[in-house]
Structures are given as structure tokens and as C-alpha cells.
XYZ file of C-alpha atoms in Angstrom:
757
model
C -4.322 12.399 -15.565
C -3.326 16.010 -15.072
C -3.018 17.850 -11.772
C -6.497 19.318 -12.179
C -8.095 15.853 -12.220
C -6.806 14.729 -8.839
C -9.793 14.216 -6.491
C -10.424 17.454 -4.607
C -10.288 15.700 -1.233
C -6.658 14.766 -1.955
C -5.578 17.943 -3.794
C -3.642 19.253 -0.784
C -1.124 16.554 0.136
C 2.530 15.673 0.640
C 3.002 14.976 -3.056
C 6.736 15.641 -3.346
C 8.558 12.312 -3.156
C 11.810 13.813 -1.950
C 10.453 16.267 0.634
C 7.600 14.855 2.754
C 7.311 18.053 4.840
C 6.275 19.969 1.693
C 2.542 20.339 1.078
C 1.268 20.912 -2.441
C -2.127 21.920 -3.782
C -1.764 20.113 -7.097
C -4.459 21.746 -9.256
C -2.852 25.166 -8.758
C 0.805 24.150 -8.488
C 0.921 25.772 -5.045
C 3.646 24.511 -2.720
C 4.393 25.321 0.910
C 7.823 24.073 1.985
C 8.793 23.732 5.632
C 12.509 24.459 6.107
C 14.906 25.092 8.987
C 18.315 26.623 9.633
C 20.604 25.892 12.605
C 23.264 28.502 13.327
C 25.192 26.021 15.486
C 26.095 23.984 12.407
C 25.431 26.660 9.776
C 23.149 24.182 8.013
C 19.859 24.529 6.157
C 17.431 21.658 5.591
C 14.215 20.835 3.775
C 13.985 17.531 5.697
C 14.480 15.132 2.773
C 12.922 11.663 2.886
C 15.064 8.830 4.096
C 17.558 11.069 5.874
C 18.258 11.061 9.624
C 15.941 13.428 11.413
C 12.781 12.653 9.419
C 10.285 10.337 11.083
C 7.017 9.851 9.203
C 4.172 9.797 11.681
C 0.459 8.945 11.555
C -1.431 10.338 8.607
C -4.627 10.157 6.610
C -4.454 8.924 3.025
C -5.964 12.212 1.814
C -3.564 14.361 3.856
C -6.208 15.660 6.266
C -4.359 14.767 9.430
C -0.628 14.261 8.967
C 2.312 14.390 11.384
C 6.080 14.435 10.988
C 8.676 14.296 13.740
C 11.689 16.311 12.588
C 15.191 16.785 13.959
C 17.955 19.100 12.787
C 21.249 19.863 14.553
C 19.913 18.618 17.874
C 16.608 20.501 17.741
C 13.411 18.421 17.503
C 9.997 19.540 16.266
C 6.649 18.034 15.458
C 4.877 19.279 12.340
C 1.157 18.695 11.871
C -1.060 19.402 8.866
C -4.821 19.303 8.497
C -7.444 20.518 6.047
C -10.419 22.466 7.437
C -11.831 22.330 3.903
C -10.506 21.050 0.559
C -9.008 24.455 -0.343
C -7.370 25.216 2.999
C -4.229 23.881 4.641
C -3.629 24.367 8.342
C -0.230 23.647 9.848
C 1.352 23.715 13.276
C 4.881 23.160 14.501
C 6.004 22.610 18.058
C 9.571 22.486 19.332
C 9.991 19.475 21.614
C 13.731 19.873 22.264
C 16.131 22.754 21.595
C 19.667 21.942 20.539
C 20.741 25.616 20.742
C 19.323 28.972 21.749
C 15.963 29.240 20.001
C 16.866 32.642 18.559
C 19.512 30.902 16.458
C 17.230 28.186 15.106
C 15.077 29.549 12.283
C 11.976 27.988 10.753
C 10.707 29.052 7.340
C 7.498 28.724 5.357
C 8.496 28.938 1.709
C 5.729 29.668 -0.802
C 5.935 28.936 -4.503
C 3.167 29.072 -7.097
C 3.780 27.445 -10.472
C 0.469 26.612 -12.190
C 0.660 23.472 -14.378
C -0.102 25.392 -17.578
C 2.772 27.875 -17.076
C 5.530 25.345 -17.780
C 7.423 25.917 -14.563
C 7.106 29.713 -14.428
C 6.720 31.132 -10.921
C 3.900 33.547 -10.105
C 5.139 36.452 -7.907
C 4.209 36.704 -4.238
C 3.451 39.909 -2.351
C 3.926 40.638 1.341
C 1.647 42.884 3.365
C 3.566 44.010 6.491
C 0.312 45.215 8.121
C -1.224 41.742 8.210
C 1.859 39.546 7.882
C 0.294 37.840 4.857
C 1.890 36.522 1.708
C -0.470 36.534 -1.257
C -0.392 35.573 -4.915
C -2.909 35.471 -7.734
C -3.475 33.236 -10.729
C -6.519 33.988 -12.850
C -9.472 34.592 -10.543
C -7.888 32.665 -7.670
C -6.154 34.487 -4.808
C -3.872 32.575 -2.429
C -3.040 33.743 1.092
C -0.412 32.354 3.486
C -0.229 33.702 7.003
C 0.669 32.706 10.533
C -0.942 33.313 13.885
C 1.531 36.216 14.246
C 3.420 38.233 11.654
C 6.805 36.751 10.755
C 10.039 38.156 12.121
C 11.052 38.755 8.536
C 9.687 38.237 5.022
C 12.222 37.671 2.224
C 12.098 36.955 -1.490
C 14.349 34.861 -3.692
C 14.702 33.545 -7.217
C 14.676 29.932 -6.006
C 14.651 27.868 -2.863
C 18.277 26.982 -3.507
C 19.139 30.691 -3.352
C 17.497 30.797 0.078
C 19.697 27.926 1.227
C 22.778 29.616 -0.186
C 21.976 32.871 1.597
C 21.634 31.217 4.986
C 24.787 29.158 4.643
C 26.922 32.055 3.348
C 25.359 35.075 5.084
C 23.771 33.648 8.238
C 20.495 34.653 9.870
C 21.407 38.330 10.474
C 21.474 39.105 6.751
C 18.702 41.547 5.732
C 19.427 42.105 2.050
C 16.644 39.816 0.785
C 13.869 41.541 2.729
C 11.193 42.988 0.488
C 7.561 42.952 -0.524
C 7.476 40.935 -3.760
C 9.281 38.151 -5.594
C 8.913 34.676 -7.141
C 9.741 32.694 -3.979
C 8.211 34.172 -0.823
C 9.541 33.238 2.613
C 8.040 33.866 6.038
C 10.798 33.535 8.645
C 10.429 32.683 12.338
C 12.723 31.491 15.120
C 12.048 29.237 18.070
C 12.755 31.817 20.766
C 9.658 33.757 19.687
C 7.660 30.982 18.078
C 8.385 27.587 19.703
C 4.765 26.664 18.900
C 3.058 28.186 15.921
C -0.008 27.856 13.702
C -0.247 28.882 10.070
C -2.755 28.677 7.234
C -2.680 28.652 3.443
C -6.000 29.118 1.681
C -7.529 30.426 -1.528
C -10.672 32.099 -2.851
C -11.843 34.016 -5.907
C -11.419 37.252 -3.978
C -8.413 38.469 -1.975
C -10.483 39.660 0.978
C -12.389 36.371 1.142
C -9.136 34.410 1.235
C -7.744 36.683 3.948
C -10.909 36.402 6.022
C -10.933 32.647 5.653
C -7.313 32.385 6.834
C -8.056 34.545 9.870
C -11.176 32.543 10.727
C -9.317 29.224 10.563
C -6.542 30.516 12.838
C -9.152 31.739 15.329
C -10.789 28.300 15.542
C -9.213 25.323 17.362
C -8.409 22.513 14.911
C -10.912 19.677 14.843
C -9.213 16.314 15.430
C -9.876 13.693 12.793
C -10.321 10.031 13.652
C -8.163 7.959 11.310
C -8.743 4.335 10.288
C -7.200 2.191 12.996
C -6.989 -1.250 14.551
C -7.161 -1.926 18.301
C -7.203 -5.166 20.255
C -6.252 -8.109 18.051
C -3.344 -7.178 15.755
C -3.369 -3.651 17.201
C -1.852 -1.054 14.905
C -1.905 -3.213 11.783
C -4.435 -1.150 9.807
C -2.829 2.056 11.074
C 0.527 0.956 9.642
C -0.920 0.050 6.249
C -2.645 3.442 6.147
C 0.524 5.361 6.974
C 2.817 3.486 4.595
C 0.414 3.843 1.682
C -0.193 7.487 2.498
C 3.457 8.487 2.800
C 4.555 6.606 -0.315
C 1.766 8.033 -2.481
C 3.387 10.838 -4.465
C 3.080 12.855 -7.657
C 4.897 11.636 -10.771
C 5.786 14.970 -12.349
C 7.257 13.315 -15.448
C 4.007 11.599 -16.457
C 1.743 13.965 -14.455
C -0.046 11.343 -12.405
C -0.362 10.208 -8.796
C 0.806 6.753 -7.756
C 2.078 4.897 -4.721
C 5.827 4.738 -5.160
C 8.057 1.873 -4.119
C 9.702 4.155 -1.579
C 10.084 7.906 -1.321
C 13.781 7.161 -0.927
C 14.075 5.817 -4.490
C 12.017 8.130 -6.687
C 14.311 11.067 -7.360
C 17.679 9.733 -6.331
C 17.517 6.308 -7.998
C 14.880 6.469 -10.700
C 15.029 9.982 -12.116
C 11.561 11.197 -11.186
C 9.390 8.083 -11.206
C 9.779 4.332 -10.829
C 7.219 1.602 -11.477
C 8.093 -1.957 -10.557
C 5.146 -3.908 -11.887
C 4.186 -6.113 -8.949
C 5.017 -3.494 -6.320
C 2.504 -1.022 -7.705
C -0.119 -3.760 -8.026
C 0.314 -4.582 -4.330
C 0.010 -0.875 -3.579
C -3.283 -0.781 -5.495
C -4.666 -3.517 -3.270
C -3.378 -1.903 -0.068
C -4.669 1.525 -1.072
C -8.021 -0.040 -1.932
C -8.594 -0.678 1.757
C -9.120 3.075 2.174
C -9.748 4.773 -1.159
C -10.796 3.056 -4.377
C -9.659 6.026 -6.449
C -6.135 5.374 -5.181
C -6.430 1.696 -6.153
C -7.612 2.671 -9.629
C -4.792 5.196 -10.070
C -2.162 2.591 -9.286
C -3.723 0.036 -11.615
C -3.851 2.692 -14.349
C -0.136 3.355 -13.854
C 0.554 -0.341 -14.433
C -1.715 -0.540 -17.477
C -0.069 2.515 -19.008
C 3.165 0.552 -19.395
C 1.659 -2.185 -21.605
C 3.945 -3.117 -24.495
C 2.952 -3.704 -28.157
C 4.162 -7.311 -27.865
C 1.640 -7.897 -25.060
C 3.569 -7.931 -21.796
C 3.423 -5.582 -18.873
C 7.024 -4.452 -18.308
C 9.100 -5.340 -15.280
C 10.266 -1.778 -14.637
C 9.640 1.698 -16.039
C 11.601 4.664 -14.676
C 12.752 8.102 -15.699
C 16.065 6.507 -16.680
C 15.379 3.024 -18.035
C 12.680 0.665 -19.328
C 12.870 -3.090 -18.794
C 10.442 -4.048 -21.541
C 12.251 -7.295 -22.370
C 10.915 -8.887 -19.195
C 7.796 -8.807 -17.020
C 7.164 -9.825 -13.409
C 5.109 -12.659 -11.853
C 1.523 -12.431 -13.191
C -0.434 -11.304 -10.130
C -2.364 -8.512 -11.914
C -5.664 -10.339 -12.391
C -5.635 -11.608 -8.803
C -5.048 -8.099 -7.459
C -7.660 -6.583 -9.784
C -10.268 -9.110 -8.651
C -9.494 -8.397 -4.986
C -10.014 -4.674 -5.623
C -13.215 -5.443 -7.522
C -14.595 -7.591 -4.698
C -13.987 -4.757 -2.263
C -16.146 -2.467 -4.396
C -13.966 -1.522 -7.378
C -16.809 -1.581 -9.895
C -17.279 -2.854 -13.432
C -15.588 0.104 -15.102
C -12.166 -0.839 -13.746
C -12.617 -4.435 -14.918
C -13.474 -3.188 -18.410
C -10.440 -0.915 -18.461
C -7.934 -3.534 -17.303
C -9.268 -6.757 -18.813
C -7.870 -6.483 -22.382
C -4.401 -5.547 -21.136
C -4.257 -8.287 -18.511
C -5.517 -10.829 -21.034
C -2.805 -9.803 -23.505
C -0.213 -10.107 -20.739
C -1.484 -13.597 -19.833
C -1.297 -14.791 -23.432
C 2.184 -13.255 -23.792
C 3.528 -15.617 -21.126
C 2.336 -18.631 -23.087
C 3.634 -17.252 -26.373
C 7.065 -16.145 -25.149
C 7.997 -18.186 -22.084
C 7.309 -21.857 -22.831
C 10.788 -22.402 -24.220
C 10.642 -26.193 -24.612
C 6.957 -26.332 -25.563
C 5.868 -28.719 -22.811
C 3.130 -26.539 -21.315
C 5.187 -25.244 -18.384
C 6.698 -21.766 -18.504
C 10.037 -20.272 -17.531
C 11.376 -16.839 -16.708
C 13.283 -15.088 -19.477
C 14.408 -11.944 -21.283
C 13.107 -11.187 -24.785
C 15.311 -9.604 -27.501
C 13.486 -6.254 -27.398
C 14.250 -2.855 -25.915
C 17.512 -1.594 -24.494
C 16.978 -2.107 -20.781
C 19.883 -2.651 -18.408
C 20.934 -6.348 -18.244
C 18.759 -7.294 -21.247
C 19.794 -10.639 -22.714
C 21.500 -11.854 -19.526
C 20.639 -14.486 -16.960
C 20.288 -11.646 -14.454
C 17.508 -10.106 -16.554
C 15.660 -13.420 -16.582
C 16.046 -13.678 -12.815
C 14.775 -10.098 -12.488
C 11.550 -11.252 -14.129
C 10.889 -13.435 -11.085
C 11.256 -10.379 -8.779
C 13.466 -12.699 -6.670
C 16.629 -11.532 -8.403
C 19.404 -13.410 -6.589
C 17.330 -16.295 -5.216
C 19.273 -19.577 -5.015
C 16.335 -21.241 -6.784
C 17.864 -19.775 -9.954
C 21.452 -20.890 -9.302
C 21.268 -24.152 -11.248
C 19.446 -22.686 -14.256
C 21.085 -21.486 -17.461
C 19.844 -18.936 -19.980
C 18.992 -20.600 -23.291
C 19.801 -18.018 -25.974
C 17.705 -19.847 -28.571
C 14.494 -19.370 -26.578
C 15.672 -16.502 -24.334
C 14.315 -18.367 -21.328
C 15.936 -20.086 -18.406
C 16.035 -23.861 -18.729
C 14.012 -24.157 -15.541
C 10.250 -24.459 -15.068
C 9.600 -22.317 -12.024
C 6.978 -23.649 -9.620
C 5.996 -20.198 -8.398
C 5.589 -18.750 -11.887
C 3.529 -21.673 -13.168
C 1.261 -21.575 -10.132
C 0.700 -17.829 -10.461
C 0.027 -18.159 -14.184
C -2.621 -20.794 -13.441
C -4.139 -18.457 -10.853
C -3.953 -15.591 -13.351
C -5.980 -17.615 -15.852
C -8.549 -18.500 -13.194
C -8.974 -14.880 -12.105
C -9.119 -13.657 -15.712
C -11.904 -16.152 -16.325
C -13.878 -14.632 -13.427
C -13.343 -11.173 -14.929
C -14.374 -12.408 -18.371
C -17.587 -13.910 -16.918
C -18.371 -10.675 -15.113
C -17.992 -8.757 -18.383
C -19.994 -11.227 -20.456
C -17.068 -12.611 -22.475
C -18.092 -16.218 -21.950
C -16.111 -17.701 -24.828
C -12.834 -16.356 -23.450
C -13.866 -17.392 -19.944
C -14.324 -20.980 -21.121
C -10.923 -20.931 -22.838
C -9.228 -19.590 -19.711
C -11.013 -21.991 -17.387
C -9.948 -24.971 -19.471
C -6.343 -23.850 -19.848
C -6.064 -22.950 -16.176
C -7.337 -26.337 -15.024
C -4.978 -28.110 -17.418
C -2.106 -25.998 -16.149
C -2.949 -26.815 -12.521
C -2.835 -30.507 -13.407
C 0.621 -30.098 -14.957
C 1.835 -28.278 -11.836
C 0.691 -30.977 -9.418
C 2.020 -33.782 -11.633
C 5.253 -32.401 -13.107
C 6.422 -30.041 -10.347
C 5.839 -32.329 -7.383
C 9.011 -33.998 -6.147
C 7.788 -37.294 -4.641
C 11.157 -38.057 -3.082
C 11.244 -34.873 -0.993
C 7.442 -34.595 -0.785
C 7.544 -30.984 -1.911
C 6.681 -28.759 -4.864
C 9.849 -27.589 -6.597
C 11.094 -25.971 -9.771
C 12.399 -28.366 -12.405
C 15.217 -28.105 -14.906
C 14.656 -29.107 -18.523
C 16.910 -32.085 -17.806
C 14.141 -33.401 -15.554
C 16.060 -32.880 -12.342
C 14.382 -30.901 -9.572
C 16.118 -27.763 -8.359
C 17.775 -28.301 -4.986
C 16.878 -24.941 -3.404
C 13.364 -24.371 -2.115
C 11.656 -21.011 -1.601
C 8.202 -20.115 -0.253
C 7.122 -20.160 -3.911
C 6.813 -23.927 -3.372
C 3.577 -23.101 -1.507
C 2.072 -21.248 -4.478
C 0.308 -24.367 -5.847
C -1.952 -24.019 -2.789
C -2.782 -20.460 -3.828
C -3.587 -21.647 -7.350
C -5.763 -24.496 -6.098
C -3.427 -26.912 -7.883
C -2.318 -29.122 -4.971
C -3.990 -32.339 -3.921
C -5.010 -32.647 -0.287
C -2.024 -34.880 0.452
C 0.385 -32.530 -1.320
C -0.965 -29.527 0.567
C -0.693 -31.321 3.910
C 2.908 -32.289 3.163
C 3.749 -28.683 2.335
C 2.186 -27.349 5.530
C 4.307 -29.725 7.594
C 7.366 -27.845 6.337
C 6.161 -24.743 8.205
C 6.874 -26.524 11.490
C 10.272 -27.865 10.461
C 13.019 -25.579 11.832
C 15.440 -26.843 9.177
C 13.031 -25.845 6.385
C 10.527 -22.977 6.649
C 9.918 -23.111 10.397
C 11.778 -21.221 13.091
C 11.242 -18.157 15.242
C 10.622 -15.825 12.278
C 8.643 -16.722 9.154
C 9.131 -17.224 6.211
C 12.761 -17.400 5.127
C 13.173 -16.867 1.382
C 15.074 -20.157 1.146
C 14.950 -23.156 3.478
C 17.219 -22.829 6.485
C 19.397 -25.854 5.680
C 20.219 -24.484 2.228
C 23.854 -23.309 1.966
C 22.607 -19.969 0.612
C 20.482 -19.254 3.680
C 23.435 -17.918 5.645
C 24.230 -15.328 2.966
C 21.500 -13.068 4.400
C 21.605 -10.975 1.231
C 18.358 -10.008 -0.446
C 16.532 -13.172 -1.580
C 19.222 -15.463 -0.172
C 17.759 -16.124 3.254
C 15.885 -12.956 4.238
C 12.140 -12.693 4.921
C 10.124 -10.906 2.224
C 6.566 -9.592 2.737
C 5.242 -10.579 -0.754
C 6.219 -14.203 -0.125
C 4.406 -14.206 3.221
C 1.356 -12.535 1.674
C 0.956 -15.047 -1.158
C 1.683 -18.065 1.053
C -0.856 -16.793 3.604
C -3.566 -16.678 0.968
C -2.541 -20.091 -0.294
C -2.983 -21.509 3.189
C -6.385 -19.819 3.505
C -7.535 -21.160 0.157
C -6.428 -24.672 1.068
C -8.288 -24.519 4.389
C -5.290 -24.338 6.727
C -6.681 -21.467 8.786
C -4.594 -22.168 11.886
C -1.337 -22.182 9.907
C -2.389 -18.992 8.139
C -3.136 -17.285 11.452
C 0.237 -18.341 12.827
C 1.932 -16.847 9.764
C -0.074 -13.634 10.135
C 0.671 -13.330 13.868
C 4.366 -13.928 13.265
C 4.525 -11.425 10.404
C 2.717 -8.689 12.298
C 4.937 -9.227 15.342
C 8.052 -9.080 13.147
C 6.868 -5.909 11.420
C 5.667 -4.148 14.556
C 8.986 -4.514 16.377
C 10.615 -2.223 13.818
C 7.572 -0.045 13.164
C 6.856 0.752 16.810
C 10.468 1.533 17.657
C 11.626 3.377 14.523
C 8.537 3.968 12.337
C 10.292 2.044 9.558
C 8.573 -0.230 7.042
C 11.369 -2.507 5.855
C 11.712 -4.097 2.448
C 12.816 -7.370 4.091
C 13.988 -8.846 7.421
C 16.718 -11.024 8.851
C 15.252 -14.530 9.191
C 17.349 -15.384 12.262
C 17.269 -12.228 14.389
C 14.200 -10.486 12.959
C 16.245 -7.324 12.416
C 15.322 -5.104 9.501
C 18.266 -2.857 8.715
C 21.149 -5.118 9.702
C 22.667 -4.924 6.212
C 22.787 -2.157 3.595
C 20.513 -3.636 0.931
C 17.225 -3.102 2.783
C 15.214 0.028 2.093
C 13.708 1.224 5.402
C 10.380 2.539 4.094
C 9.341 0.233 1.274
C 5.730 -0.019 0.150
C 5.263 -3.747 0.061
C 6.510 -3.985 3.632
C 2.904 -3.066 4.507
C 1.832 -6.511 3.276
C 2.940 -7.814 6.687
C 0.485 -5.777 8.788
C -2.106 -6.313 6.040
C -2.195 -9.961 7.144
C -3.319 -8.778 10.573
C -6.104 -6.805 8.923
C -7.100 -9.858 6.886
C -7.365 -11.972 10.017
C -10.134 -9.655 11.236
C -11.798 -8.800 7.910
C -10.932 -9.810 4.372
C -12.450 -10.272 0.923
C -11.165 -13.158 -1.218
C -12.264 -15.119 -4.296
C -12.608 -18.346 -2.313
C -14.200 -17.222 0.963
C -15.925 -14.005 -0.102
C -16.366 -11.308 2.520
C -15.088 -12.650 5.857
C -15.255 -11.466 9.465
C -13.561 -13.075 12.459
C -14.843 -13.099 16.019
C -11.933 -14.399 18.084
C -11.579 -11.816 20.844
C -11.823 -8.094 21.376
C -10.963 -5.955 18.373
C -11.798 -2.725 16.618
C -11.006 -2.318 12.920
C -11.872 0.482 10.545
C -13.179 2.347 8.799
C -12.009 0.138 5.938
C -13.643 -0.408 2.564
C -15.750 -3.534 2.151
C -18.295 -4.923 -0.330
C -21.000 -3.264 1.757
C -19.403 0.154 2.141
C -17.102 1.755 4.690
C -16.947 -0.840 7.456
C -16.106 -0.759 11.151
C -15.805 -4.135 12.882
C -15.926 -4.236 16.678
C -15.915 -7.138 19.104
C -16.338 -6.621 22.830
C -17.910 -8.546 25.715
C -18.559 -11.534 23.471
C -20.462 -9.671 20.732
C -19.270 -8.847 17.221
C -20.764 -5.718 15.613
C -20.522 -4.645 11.989
C -21.284 -1.047 11.025
C -21.464 0.135 7.422
C -21.251 3.853 6.682
C -22.107 4.540 10.332
C -25.124 2.221 10.429
C -25.168 -0.975 12.536
C -26.193 -3.814 10.227
C -25.099 -6.998 12.017
C -24.493 -8.226 15.573
C -23.683 -11.757 16.715
C -22.246 -13.765 19.595
C -21.089 -16.526 17.229
C -17.333 -17.032 17.504
C -15.062 -18.063 14.661
C -14.958 -16.986 11.022
C -18.095 -15.767 9.239
C -17.663 -16.267 5.500
C -19.350 -15.386 2.224
C -21.188 -12.490 3.857
C -23.616 -10.686 1.565
C -25.999 -7.892 2.532
C -28.543 -6.133 0.361
C -32.106 -4.924 0.007
C -33.063 -8.509 -0.824
C -31.810 -9.801 2.550
C -28.617 -11.402 3.804
C -26.525 -14.536 3.446
C -23.406 -15.921 5.077
C -21.653 -19.129 6.051
C -21.592 -19.755 9.797
C -18.678 -21.473 11.526
C -19.410 -24.624 13.546
C -21.609 -23.835 16.559
C -21.068 -26.451 19.248
C -20.010 -26.765 22.864
C -21.679 -23.484 23.910
C -23.574 -23.000 27.163
C -25.546 -19.982 25.914
C -27.628 -19.799 22.698
C -25.929 -18.531 19.551
C -27.675 -15.748 17.658
C -27.532 -13.277 14.770
C -29.129 -9.830 14.910
C -29.894 -7.410 12.079
C -30.682 -4.112 13.842
C -31.802 -2.302 10.685
C -34.404 -4.943 9.665
C -37.824 -5.180 11.359
C -39.192 -8.677 11.940
C -42.279 -7.800 9.888
C -40.094 -7.623 6.765
C -38.758 -11.170 7.088
C -40.088 -13.425 4.358
C -38.020 -16.485 5.237
C -34.848 -17.477 7.067
C -32.949 -20.759 6.863
C -29.894 -22.398 8.371
C -28.498 -25.315 6.377
C -31.762 -25.329 4.452
C -33.981 -25.571 7.538
C -36.399 -22.771 8.398
C -35.856 -20.731 11.541
C -38.120 -18.124 13.072
C -37.277 -14.483 13.791
C -37.599 -12.737 17.132
C -38.608 -9.106 17.060
C -36.367 -6.661 18.931
C -36.953 -3.005 19.841
C -34.556 -2.312 16.994
C -34.336 -5.012 14.358
C -34.660 -8.763 14.323
C -32.884 -11.685 15.968
C -32.375 -15.308 14.950
C -31.434 -18.037 17.406
C -29.144 -20.514 15.673
C -29.097 -24.304 15.963
C -25.951 -26.102 17.011
C -23.829 -27.686 14.310
C -20.482 -29.452 14.133
C -19.944 -28.207 10.583
C -20.121 -24.824 8.860
C -23.686 -24.013 7.840
C -25.300 -21.565 5.447
C -27.594 -18.818 6.719
C -30.049 -17.179 4.319
C -32.456 -14.336 4.996
C -35.032 -13.188 2.452
C -36.969 -9.948 2.912
C -40.484 -9.367 1.725
C -39.970 -5.598 1.487
C -36.804 -3.910 0.229
C -34.992 -2.264 3.131
C -32.373 -0.298 1.209
C -29.058 -1.767 0.201
C -26.494 -2.201 2.929
């Protein structure tokens, strides 16, 4: 993808990974940088990500509605951006606290224009002192930047670094850079004159049109935009997912593509321009798919682009290194199917299927070191990646680098695998085969689907037979010697996610969630059981709580039917996350399993993408889409969730005064007073279907309403196979539901197509 192919709605955005206060219009290479200078400390700043004084506030994924809270040398400001139209950026700063006389605190709007096809060359800017406008031109397009008032000074420089140097060597009284043209244009203001200020950058194919548009926008009050949000149950969960995904979505200038980075704090400083951990970016695809399917597709494309000739998807690709000798746990097909169920479309399945199939087969070809049908983590003798050919590299493949579950294993240099059959890996590989089979069926590749179905079922059998420790009544990794590994991680729950556990095995595992010496306790889930000697290390995967582990265990519990345990895990995870998010707006990489603290030791990144998997569990408790339960809605109290993407469109779920309402693309399509979890919901021009929770012990009748469907269109309706009659409403149709102690199917067939919901 090149800059010109970014969706127009997202073209203006905070694309620079290092400087979140910068706004860039990617197709044109236009950048507006927000900078400040404090005379009290003689210091200039661009407000770099991850540094003190930069707090990332609420924002829309597409950048239309974005706030930062900034602090420099004791002065605090808010900075807001919005987009009146796709070609126009509107900004506003407001000083909330002055650390020095406002005359000595300067704010700058720095304009640079470097079209993608010019190879980094800067187009000159021109200043009109009559209007206070900066303007530049590239081809037919004219760009105008102006504020609500003319600046106190307009200066020009060869680079932004030269601007910094001037301030820090000459101070704010220096006038030598004033002028009317140059490659880097700067509009300068100070907080004595402009403590609150509005500005606009826009473009048109005529200079006068651009100028008029800028003036018109400044003369019109900004229209507030309602962002996707969650109120009531799990309040703020969807908001947090939205903000983390939005802020970590950046532009990879090396490969010229957008993606959701691991953390803005890592891209430039650690990875040399871009960094793609395999599983991280897959999780980001799923999280982004709640709001924008193009963002989900972009992240999946980034993963697919790394595919190796030998078949595997690489563990890590950065501007400095490539770990092609190893992969990461095979979650790709699971994530792809989740995105597809939410509305991802057939085209994405077709694009990803061959690569994910090759990756699946690579695991069997390269990681069954002793040939017994169970796989191990390893490091292949290819590439030149850091740590290649070491035990550390093999542990990296698990993504749980220093987990004590690897302590007893050794690297076998004949097979280049660990001599340990990992329970988490084998469960995820079985799930990968199952999900790939669903994809193959959807694409009409029935022969491959049959192969995958058979191998996946056989693999599940091996997991429940060979990786179940009957003495401890737990799933565990197993050394080639036959001895079970002593340390236990939440990966021991992954057989539930794969559908590999028997009912008795699953029940035994769930009991460990209540054991305070194992996985229980105030905060869930520790990355190793609490009575393990490594738990007290509190270093990375040795004792801390990790969002991906909670996410996968949650879905395992849901698949196995332990809804109450899953809800407890979700409630605990959201509460843990929100304590740090509400106070500090930080999205931690991991948490202390004893105190719940996030940044109590130096190895935790404070704004890490997969941290949003914790609040995502709160979203899932209200609405989710899974391979085993389909489209689900919960009615368990007052809540408002959305808009969020669903199989039926952009959904808003609301529950108030005992009634659950579902709206799709602004249209009310379902209302009910049934409480509990509605599952396998399907809506279309043919009718509707869903699985009702048990309906018993109610004093008032239970009912379903479809406000967009007239009773005259109903051909037939059934609950548990028994016909029920509709009741006509002024708007739509209602069905009174019989009582039942068990879940029951509801089916509605329409005689006349009503238009797909």
C-alpha cells in the first residue's frame, strides 16, 4: 500500500509513531507539528510519545475527534483535533495551567510538505502577512494553514531541528528567521496572547478556495462527534479499546503501509522504523475490527507480508532484525475467522488462506522433533536473527520468553526443537487446524477441509490423553522423557479453547481458578501458579498477569460452557485494567499479580497494544461473535455499547428499564425483556433466528419484538420447534415466549423480503 491508497476518511491522522501531536495528511505528505518552547528551562519539545508530559486522551480511530493532554516545564495544555471534512484539519489548544508568564511560553505550528513521489524533498511554504496564512502548492493542490488570528511571528527554516536549535541557542526574541518563504514554515504564538486558539489546515485545487474554506471553518463552531463508547456494565471498556487501537495505529514509512504498532514507544527507538511481532499484530487486527474492517485487513496484510519461503510466519520483523528462524503461537486462523464473522468478507479469507495453511503445515513439518504427533517450540537453522540457534530463540517462539514452563526443557540441536511438548502450543495448533477447516469449507476447498478436520480431531485426542497429568489433575507440558513439567501457566487451560478437554478434565481445570495457591487470588490470571518458586520473581512471564493469557483462557471457558467463570475473569481483568487506565491513561503490557500495579518494575511498557485485550473482555460480555456461540448479546443489567461492528452492521446495544434494544446502522431491529445471553443471532431478509436462554421463574411474560417487521410478513415462527403466533404492534411484531428450563431455539420466517438487517 502507498500513502495514496489509505482510506480517505483516515488520511488525516496522527500517523507519526514518535510524535502523537503531529497530524499528517498521508496522500500529500503534509505534516502539521505542534511544538512548544519554555523560556524558564530554555527547552523545546515536540511532545514525543512515552515521555512525561504526554497523556493520550480520547480519540476516534479515523482521527476525527482526538485529544492530547500535554505538559512542558510546568505549563499544561489540551490539544484537540477534528476533521470538518476529509481534506480539512481543525485544531484547538487551551492552556489549563501556566508554569511561567505566558509571554515566555511559545507554541508553534510547524508545516512541512513532502509529497511521497518527491523522495523526501520539501515543497516551499509562503507566508501572507495580510491574512496570516501559510500556503504551499503541489501540482493542482493548494494547501493553506491559518489560525483564528495572525501569528505573532512567521519564520522559516531548513528543518525542524534547526528550529529547535534556534530556540535553545537564541531564545524567543531572535528575529533573524522571519521571512515569507522557506521549506519549513512556522507560525509562532505565545500563551499571553493566545491561551486558547483555533487553527485550520485545508486544501483545494485553487488557492482562493482553500483560503475561503479555512476561513469558513474557523467561523463555524466545531461539531462534536459521538465516539464509540460503553456505559453501565463494564463502563469505559469499549472506549479504552478504541483509544489504544487508535493511538497505536501508525504509518510504517519503511514499508509504506499503515499498521497498529506494538507501542508507539518502541517503533523508532527500539525497532528502527517498524516492528511486527506476529501475534501482537494479529490481536490488533481483531481489536481494530471492532470499529473498522479496513484496519483489521491492513494488520492482517502486514502479517501475511512476512511469510517465509519455508512456510512459516516469522516471529518478528523490524527495521533492524528478522527472526525468521522461529514463529509464534498459531492464532492466525482463529483471529481471521473472528474478523470474518464480524463482517470481514470472503476476499480476506481468500487472501490469507494459502499463507495460513502453509504456516500450519510448517509446524508439523518442522516442530515435531521426536515424531510422536505432538509439537515443540524451536529455532530453525535459517536466517541471521538475534539469538538464532539458542534455547532463548526457541522460548521466544512461545511469546512467553522467560516463562518457568520452559526451565526444565533443553534445546535438541539435532531437531532444533525443545525436548518438551508444550500444552499451549499443541492446543492452539489443534484450534488452528479447526479454524482453517472452517475457512477451507467457506472457500469450497472441501478436500483440504476434510484433511484438517481429521488431523485436528486426532491432535485434540493426543492432547487430552498425553498432556493430561492424572496425578495433579491438570493439563501440563511434557518432556520427551515422559515426565510432566512442574511449572503450570494459564496455557494449561488452552485445551478448553481447542475443544480438546473432556468434561471432567475441564471441570478440574476450572477448580484451579478458585485455588489461591494456583490461579486464584485477588487478581487474575498469574502467568505461573502462585505456589511456584518462580512466581515471586515478578519479572515478565515469571508471575505477572498478561492480557493475551486472560483473553485466550476467557474464550476457552466460554467454549467449554463455564460462563460464570468467564464473567468473573472478565470482571477482574477490566477492573485491573481500569485502575491504571482511569488514573494514568496507561495501557500496560502486563500487571503485578499480587498488587495489581502496572509499572512497578522497568520491564513493562505503559502503552502496549495487547493490553487492550483486557477491556475487550468487558466488550465481549455485552456483545461478541465467536465460532462456537455465533453472534451473542447479553441482557444482565443496564448498559450501552457501540457503535461496534457486528455481523448485521454497525451495532448499538442498549439495556434500560428491563428491555434490551439492538440497533443496526441506526435502525432498531430487536427488542426483548428476556434476560441472560442470546446466542447464535442471525438477521436477514429471510427472517431471524437465535438461541434463547432459559426462561423460567418470571412473573411477567417474556417477549421478543422486531420493530422493523410487520406482522403481515410473518410466514411462521417457532420456539423449540413449536409454532407461536405473532402480535401486531404499531411498529413491528411481537412474540410472547413460552417458559423453558433449557435454552431454546427461536426461528422466524418471513413471507416477503424485508431488506437485510
